[in-house]
Short mmCIF file of C-alpha atoms in Angstrom, two decimals:
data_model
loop_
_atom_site.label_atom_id
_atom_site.label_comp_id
_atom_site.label_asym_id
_atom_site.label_seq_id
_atom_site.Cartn_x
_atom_site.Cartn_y
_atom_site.Cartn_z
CA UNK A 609 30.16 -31.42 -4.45
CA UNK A 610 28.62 -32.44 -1.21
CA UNK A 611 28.96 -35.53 0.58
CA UNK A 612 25.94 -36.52 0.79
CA UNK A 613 21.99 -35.01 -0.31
CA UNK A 614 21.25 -31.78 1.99
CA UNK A 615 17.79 -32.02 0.42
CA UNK A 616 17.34 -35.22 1.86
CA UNK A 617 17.72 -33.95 4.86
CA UNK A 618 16.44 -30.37 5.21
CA UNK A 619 13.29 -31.60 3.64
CA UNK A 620 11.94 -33.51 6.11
CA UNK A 621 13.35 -31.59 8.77
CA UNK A 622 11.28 -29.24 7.29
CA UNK A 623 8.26 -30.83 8.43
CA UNK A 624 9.32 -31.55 12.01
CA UNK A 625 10.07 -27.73 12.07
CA UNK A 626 6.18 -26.75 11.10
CA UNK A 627 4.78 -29.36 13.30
CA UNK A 628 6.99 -27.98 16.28
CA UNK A 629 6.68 -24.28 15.47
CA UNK A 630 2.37 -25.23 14.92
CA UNK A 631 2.19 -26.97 17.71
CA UNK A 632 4.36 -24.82 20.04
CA UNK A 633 2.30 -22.05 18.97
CA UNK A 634 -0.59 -23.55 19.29
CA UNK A 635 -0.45 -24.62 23.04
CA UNK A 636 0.50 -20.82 23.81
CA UNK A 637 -3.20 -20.00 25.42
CA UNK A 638 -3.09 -23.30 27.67
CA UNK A 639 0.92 -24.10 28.41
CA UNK A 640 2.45 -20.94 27.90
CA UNK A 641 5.88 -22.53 29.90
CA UNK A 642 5.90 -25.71 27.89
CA UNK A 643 4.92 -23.84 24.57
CA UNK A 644 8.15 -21.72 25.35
CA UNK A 645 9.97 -24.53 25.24
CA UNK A 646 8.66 -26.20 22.20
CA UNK A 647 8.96 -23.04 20.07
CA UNK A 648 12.60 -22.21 21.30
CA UNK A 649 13.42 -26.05 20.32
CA UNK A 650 11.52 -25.29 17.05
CA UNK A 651 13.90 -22.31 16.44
CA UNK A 652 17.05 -24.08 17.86
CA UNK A 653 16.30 -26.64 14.99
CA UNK A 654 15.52 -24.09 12.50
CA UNK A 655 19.04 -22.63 12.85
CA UNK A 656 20.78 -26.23 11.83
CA UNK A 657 18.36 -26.15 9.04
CA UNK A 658 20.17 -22.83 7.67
CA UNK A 659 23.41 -24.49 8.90
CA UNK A 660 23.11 -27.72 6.77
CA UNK A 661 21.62 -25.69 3.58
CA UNK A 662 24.36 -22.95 3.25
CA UNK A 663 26.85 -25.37 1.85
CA UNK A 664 24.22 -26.28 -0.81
CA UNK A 665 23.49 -23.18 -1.51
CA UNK A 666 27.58 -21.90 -2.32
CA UNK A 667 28.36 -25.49 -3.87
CA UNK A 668 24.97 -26.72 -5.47
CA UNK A 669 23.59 -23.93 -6.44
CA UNK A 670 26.64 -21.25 -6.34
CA UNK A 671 24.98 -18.48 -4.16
CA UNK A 672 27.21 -16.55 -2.56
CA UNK A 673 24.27 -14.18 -1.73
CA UNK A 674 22.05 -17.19 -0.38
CA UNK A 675 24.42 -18.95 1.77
CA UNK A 676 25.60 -15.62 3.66
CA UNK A 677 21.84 -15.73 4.37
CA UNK A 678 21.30 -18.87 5.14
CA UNK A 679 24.50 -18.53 8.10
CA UNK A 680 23.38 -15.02 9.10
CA UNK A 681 19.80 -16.99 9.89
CA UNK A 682 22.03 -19.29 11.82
CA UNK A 683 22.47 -17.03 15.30
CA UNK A 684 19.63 -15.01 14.40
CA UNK A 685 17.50 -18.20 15.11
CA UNK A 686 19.27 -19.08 17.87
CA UNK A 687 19.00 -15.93 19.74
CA UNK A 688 15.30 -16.09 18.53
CA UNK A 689 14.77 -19.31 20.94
CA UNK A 690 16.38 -17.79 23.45
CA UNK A 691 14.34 -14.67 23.97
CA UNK A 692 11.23 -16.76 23.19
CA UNK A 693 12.63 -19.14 26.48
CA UNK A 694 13.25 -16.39 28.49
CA UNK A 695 9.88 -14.38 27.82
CA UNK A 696 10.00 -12.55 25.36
CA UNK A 697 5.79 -14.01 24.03
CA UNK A 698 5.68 -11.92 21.51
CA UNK A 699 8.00 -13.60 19.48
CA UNK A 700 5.06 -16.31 19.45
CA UNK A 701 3.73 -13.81 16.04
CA UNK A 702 6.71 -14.74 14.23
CA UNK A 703 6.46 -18.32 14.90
CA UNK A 704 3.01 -18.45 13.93
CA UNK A 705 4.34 -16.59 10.89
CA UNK A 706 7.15 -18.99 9.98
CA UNK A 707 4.82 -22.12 10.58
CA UNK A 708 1.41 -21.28 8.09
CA UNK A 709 4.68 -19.98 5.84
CA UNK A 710 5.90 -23.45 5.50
CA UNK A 711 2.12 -24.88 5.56
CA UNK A 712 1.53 -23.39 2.80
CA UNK A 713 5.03 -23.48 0.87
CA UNK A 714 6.73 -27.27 1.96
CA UNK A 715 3.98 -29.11 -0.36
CA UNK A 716 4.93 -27.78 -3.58
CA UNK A 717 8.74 -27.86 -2.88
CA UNK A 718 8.78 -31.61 -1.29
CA UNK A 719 5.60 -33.25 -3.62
CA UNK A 720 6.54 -33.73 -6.78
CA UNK A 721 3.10 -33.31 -7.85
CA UNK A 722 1.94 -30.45 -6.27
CA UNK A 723 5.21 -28.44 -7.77
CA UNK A 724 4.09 -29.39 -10.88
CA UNK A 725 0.82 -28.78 -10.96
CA UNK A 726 1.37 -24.94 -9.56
CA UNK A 727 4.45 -24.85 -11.81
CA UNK A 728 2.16 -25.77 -15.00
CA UNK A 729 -0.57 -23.62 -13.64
CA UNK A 730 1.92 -20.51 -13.80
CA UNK A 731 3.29 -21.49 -17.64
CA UNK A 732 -0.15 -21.85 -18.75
CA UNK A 733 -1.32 -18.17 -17.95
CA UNK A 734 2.00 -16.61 -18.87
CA UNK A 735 1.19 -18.78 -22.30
CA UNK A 736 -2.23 -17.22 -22.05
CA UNK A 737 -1.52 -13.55 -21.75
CA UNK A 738 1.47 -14.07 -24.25
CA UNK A 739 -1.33 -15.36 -26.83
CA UNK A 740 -3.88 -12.22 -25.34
CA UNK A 741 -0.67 -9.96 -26.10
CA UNK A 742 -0.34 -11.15 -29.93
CA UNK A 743 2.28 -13.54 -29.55
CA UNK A 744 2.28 -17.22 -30.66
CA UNK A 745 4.19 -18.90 -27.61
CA UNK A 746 5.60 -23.19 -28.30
CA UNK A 747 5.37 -24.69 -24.83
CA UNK A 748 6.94 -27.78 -23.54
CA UNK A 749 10.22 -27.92 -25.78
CA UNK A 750 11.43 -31.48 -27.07
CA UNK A 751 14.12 -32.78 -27.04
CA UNK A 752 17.61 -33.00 -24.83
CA UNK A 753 18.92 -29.86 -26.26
CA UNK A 754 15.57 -28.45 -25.23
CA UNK A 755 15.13 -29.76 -21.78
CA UNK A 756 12.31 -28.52 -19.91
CA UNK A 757 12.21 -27.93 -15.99
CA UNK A 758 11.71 -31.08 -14.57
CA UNK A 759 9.80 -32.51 -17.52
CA UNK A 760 7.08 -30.30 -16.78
CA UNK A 761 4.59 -28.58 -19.28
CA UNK A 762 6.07 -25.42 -18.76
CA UNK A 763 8.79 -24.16 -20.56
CA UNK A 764 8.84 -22.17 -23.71
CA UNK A 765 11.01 -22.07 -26.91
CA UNK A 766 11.77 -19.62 -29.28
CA UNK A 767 13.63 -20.25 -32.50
CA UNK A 768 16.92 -17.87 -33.12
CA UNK A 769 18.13 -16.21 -36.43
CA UNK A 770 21.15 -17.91 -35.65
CA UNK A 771 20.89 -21.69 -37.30
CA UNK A 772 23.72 -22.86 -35.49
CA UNK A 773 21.69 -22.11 -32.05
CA UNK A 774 19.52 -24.68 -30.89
CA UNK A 775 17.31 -21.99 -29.89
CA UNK A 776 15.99 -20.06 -27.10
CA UNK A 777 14.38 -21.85 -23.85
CA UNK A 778 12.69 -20.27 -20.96
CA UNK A 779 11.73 -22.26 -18.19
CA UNK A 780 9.43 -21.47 -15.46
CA UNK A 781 10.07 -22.99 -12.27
CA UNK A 782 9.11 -23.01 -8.71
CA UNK A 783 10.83 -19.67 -7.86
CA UNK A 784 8.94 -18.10 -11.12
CA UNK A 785 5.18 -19.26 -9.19
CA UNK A 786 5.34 -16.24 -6.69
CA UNK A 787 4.37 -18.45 -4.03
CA UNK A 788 7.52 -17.47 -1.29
CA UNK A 789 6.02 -13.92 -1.76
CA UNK A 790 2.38 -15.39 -0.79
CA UNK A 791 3.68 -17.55 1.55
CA UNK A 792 4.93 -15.21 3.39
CA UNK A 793 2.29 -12.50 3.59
CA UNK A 794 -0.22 -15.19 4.13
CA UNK A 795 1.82 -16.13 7.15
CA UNK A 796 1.84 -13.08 9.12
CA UNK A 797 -1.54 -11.90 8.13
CA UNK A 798 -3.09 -15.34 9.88
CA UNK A 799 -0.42 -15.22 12.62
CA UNK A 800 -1.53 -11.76 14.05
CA UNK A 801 -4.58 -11.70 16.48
CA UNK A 802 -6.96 -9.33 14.51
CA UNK A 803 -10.87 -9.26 13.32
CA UNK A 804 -11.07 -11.54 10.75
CA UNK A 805 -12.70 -9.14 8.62
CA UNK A 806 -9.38 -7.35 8.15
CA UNK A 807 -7.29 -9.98 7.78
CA UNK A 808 -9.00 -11.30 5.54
CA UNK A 809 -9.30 -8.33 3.25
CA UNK A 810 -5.85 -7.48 3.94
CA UNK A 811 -5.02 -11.54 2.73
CA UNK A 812 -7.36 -11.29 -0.58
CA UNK A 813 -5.89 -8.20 -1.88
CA UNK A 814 -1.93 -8.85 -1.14
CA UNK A 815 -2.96 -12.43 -2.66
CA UNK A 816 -4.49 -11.05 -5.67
CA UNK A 817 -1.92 -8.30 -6.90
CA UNK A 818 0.87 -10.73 -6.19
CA UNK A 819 -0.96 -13.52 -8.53
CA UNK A 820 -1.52 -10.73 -11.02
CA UNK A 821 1.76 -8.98 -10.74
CA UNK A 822 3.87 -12.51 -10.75
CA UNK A 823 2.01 -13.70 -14.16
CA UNK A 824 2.74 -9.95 -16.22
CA UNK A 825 6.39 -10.77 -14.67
CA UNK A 826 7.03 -14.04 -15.96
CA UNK A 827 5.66 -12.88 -19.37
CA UNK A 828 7.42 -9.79 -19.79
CA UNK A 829 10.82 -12.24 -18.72
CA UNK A 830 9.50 -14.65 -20.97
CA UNK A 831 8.99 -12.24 -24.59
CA UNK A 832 11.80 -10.45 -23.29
CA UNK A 833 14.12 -13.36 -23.39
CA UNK A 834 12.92 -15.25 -26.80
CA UNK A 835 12.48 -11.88 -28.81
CA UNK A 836 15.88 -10.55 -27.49
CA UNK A 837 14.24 -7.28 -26.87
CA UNK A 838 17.46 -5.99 -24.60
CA UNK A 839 20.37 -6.94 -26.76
CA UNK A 840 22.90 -3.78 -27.45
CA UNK A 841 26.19 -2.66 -26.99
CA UNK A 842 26.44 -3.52 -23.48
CA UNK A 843 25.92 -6.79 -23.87
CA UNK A 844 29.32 -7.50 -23.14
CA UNK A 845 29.74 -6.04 -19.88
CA UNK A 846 26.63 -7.82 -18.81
CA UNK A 847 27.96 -10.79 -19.60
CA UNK A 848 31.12 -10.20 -17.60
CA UNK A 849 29.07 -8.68 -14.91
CA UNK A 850 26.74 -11.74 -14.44
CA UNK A 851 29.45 -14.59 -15.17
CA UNK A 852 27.90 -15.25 -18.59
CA UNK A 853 29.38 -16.63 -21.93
CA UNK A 854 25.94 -17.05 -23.89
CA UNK A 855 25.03 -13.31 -25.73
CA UNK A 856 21.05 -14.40 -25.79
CA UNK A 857 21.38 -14.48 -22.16
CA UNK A 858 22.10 -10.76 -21.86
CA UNK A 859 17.88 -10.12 -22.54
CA UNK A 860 16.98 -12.47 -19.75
CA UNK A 861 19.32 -10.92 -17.46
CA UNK A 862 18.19 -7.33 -17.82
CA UNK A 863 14.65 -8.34 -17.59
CA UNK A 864 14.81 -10.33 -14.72
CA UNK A 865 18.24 -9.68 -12.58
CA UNK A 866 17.62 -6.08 -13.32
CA UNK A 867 13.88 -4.55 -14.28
CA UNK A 868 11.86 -7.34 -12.87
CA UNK A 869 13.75 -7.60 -9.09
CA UNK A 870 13.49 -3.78 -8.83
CA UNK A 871 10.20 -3.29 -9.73
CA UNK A 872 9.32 -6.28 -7.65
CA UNK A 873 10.64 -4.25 -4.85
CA UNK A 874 9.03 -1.80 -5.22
CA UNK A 875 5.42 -3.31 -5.58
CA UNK A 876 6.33 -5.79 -2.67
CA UNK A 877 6.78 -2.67 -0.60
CA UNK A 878 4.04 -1.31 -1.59
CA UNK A 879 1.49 -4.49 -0.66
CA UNK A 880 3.28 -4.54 2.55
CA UNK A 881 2.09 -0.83 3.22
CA UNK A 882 -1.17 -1.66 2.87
CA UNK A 883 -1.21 -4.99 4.58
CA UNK A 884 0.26 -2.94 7.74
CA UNK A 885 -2.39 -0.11 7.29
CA UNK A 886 -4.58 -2.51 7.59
CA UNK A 887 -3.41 -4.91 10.30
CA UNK A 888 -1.18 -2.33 12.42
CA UNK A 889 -0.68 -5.78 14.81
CA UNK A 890 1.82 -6.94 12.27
CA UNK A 891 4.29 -4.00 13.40
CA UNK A 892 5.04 -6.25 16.11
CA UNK A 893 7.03 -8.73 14.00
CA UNK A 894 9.50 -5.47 12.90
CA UNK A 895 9.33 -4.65 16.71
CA UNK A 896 10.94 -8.24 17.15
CA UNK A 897 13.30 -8.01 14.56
CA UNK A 898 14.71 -4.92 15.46
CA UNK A 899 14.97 -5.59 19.03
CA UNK A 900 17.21 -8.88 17.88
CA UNK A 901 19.06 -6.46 15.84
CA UNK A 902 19.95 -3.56 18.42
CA UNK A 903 18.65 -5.11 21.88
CA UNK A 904 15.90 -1.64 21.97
CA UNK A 905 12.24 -2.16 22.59
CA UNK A 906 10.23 0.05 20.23
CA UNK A 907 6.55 0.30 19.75
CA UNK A 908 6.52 1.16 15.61
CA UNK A 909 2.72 0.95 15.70
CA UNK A 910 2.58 4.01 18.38
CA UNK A 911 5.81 5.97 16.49
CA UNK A 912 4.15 6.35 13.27
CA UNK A 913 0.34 6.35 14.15
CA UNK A 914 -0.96 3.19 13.01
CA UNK A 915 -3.13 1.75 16.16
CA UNK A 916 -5.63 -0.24 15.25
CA UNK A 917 -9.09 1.57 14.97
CA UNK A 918 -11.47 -0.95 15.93
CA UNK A 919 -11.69 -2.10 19.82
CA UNK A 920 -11.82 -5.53 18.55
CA UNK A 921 -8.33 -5.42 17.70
CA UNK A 922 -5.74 -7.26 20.29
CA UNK A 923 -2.41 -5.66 19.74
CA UNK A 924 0.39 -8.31 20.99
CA UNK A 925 2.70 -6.76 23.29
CA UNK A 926 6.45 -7.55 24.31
CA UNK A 927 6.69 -9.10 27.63
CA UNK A 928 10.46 -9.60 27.55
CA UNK A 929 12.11 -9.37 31.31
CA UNK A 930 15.32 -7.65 31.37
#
């Protein structure tokens, strides 16, 4: 345990982040040296945001995976600011990025309300296509033995051939909306300088297959799960694989942990391909990235023929002086 609520503080710190990184960004065309400044503190701040939530993440929430990130995000942030500081402008993109990210994602994981309506939203479609599939999904289970995600109209049970087992509960919660994956598209397709024609055709269709895609995932999970449509002679090693005691678990595992991640992968992959096919400016971002990672300049866009085609288009440049 803690000694005392990260969330209390990360979350609003949250907010001063987004206004910084906004507002930095934002005074880039008029006080380029001052907007420097306010965008390096923005990422100075964002790496004692990682620092204070990697804790939470091993102890709370016990992810290993997540709090390696959340430290590895630590100097990465840091050295972030300092590039930005010492001219590197093109870093600018990925603060524009980070801040419409958070826009859009900080309301419906600090409002109560807002999380629940989007979280609701999500169970009633999955409960929709479930019915559209032939299946007869109970939503909103009652009871403590049946506790649904924050109270929320939008879990689902599923009764057990076992009568000693109180029965089968899938939740959907905020990571089950798809809105991270959103978020984050959304952020570097209105962070690039592009006709708005293409970004906003690149914005409707990454939106769109990610809504779609996210509500066939959180059914499949869902049937998978409360019809136990992966249970076999593995279950066992699963179970010791995944740190689970619970044999019903092993079908929620497979489907999610396993089919659901990859495939997500892959079709995540795939809407970024298009999204940079049609907003080559976005190569810039991996430009940045990569430079952090091995201190080489590359022009991606250039390497694998992807210029913009339209004169319209204003590729962003690194100005970094060495």
């Amino acid at each position: 345990m803690l000694p005392f609520d990260v969330l209390a503080v990360t979350d609003p710190l949250a907010w001063v982040l987004i206004a910084l990184f906004g507002g930095g960004t934002l005074a880039e065309r008029w006080r380029p040296d001052l907007a420097r400044y306010a965008v390096g503190a923005a990422w100075g701040l964002f790496a004692v945001f990682w620092l204070l939530l990697a804790p939470f993440f091993f102890f709370e929430q016990n992810s290993f995976v997540e709090a390696l990130l959340a430290l590895v995000g630590v100097p990465a942030c840091l050295y972030a600011g300092y590039l930005l500081v010492d001219g590197r402008d093109s870093l600018f993109v990925l603060s524009r990025a980070v801040a419409v990210m958070g826009l859009i994602y900080l309301p419906a994981e600090t409002i109560p309300l807002v999380r629940e309506l989007l979280v609701e939203h999500v169970a009633s479609q999955t409960a929709s296509l479930m019915s559209l599939l032939g299946y007869d999904p109970t939503l909103q289970p009652i009871g403590p033995e049946r506790p649904a995600y924050e109270g929320f109209h939008a879990a689902f049970y599923f009764e057990t051939p076992d009568p000693n087992h109180a029965g089968i509960v899938y939740n959907i919660i905020m990571a089950c909306t798809g809105l991270g994956s959103m978020a984050i598209f959304a952020g570097c397709i209105a962070a690039v300088r592009a006709p708005l024609g293409r970004k906003l055709r690149a914005l409707a269709v990454s939106i769109s297959i990610i809504y779609v895609l996210n509500i066939i995932r959180t059914t499949f999970i869902g049937l998978a799960f409360g019809h136990q449509w992966f249970d076999g002679p593995y279950t066992p090693y699963l179970l010791t694989l995944f740190g689970e005691s619970d044999p019903y678990m092993v079908s929620h595992i497979v489907a999610e942990s396993v089919i659901s991640q990859l495939l997500s992968v892959v079709a995540l992959v795939g809407i970024a391909w298009f999204v940079i096919r049609e907003l080559p400016e976005l190569l810039v971002i991996i430009d940045d990235v990569a430079y952090m990672a091995t201190g080489e300049d590359r022009d991606t866009a250039s390497e694998i023929g992807l210029l913009p085609d339209t004169e319209e288009a204003v590729t962003e440049q690194s100005t970094s002086d060495d």
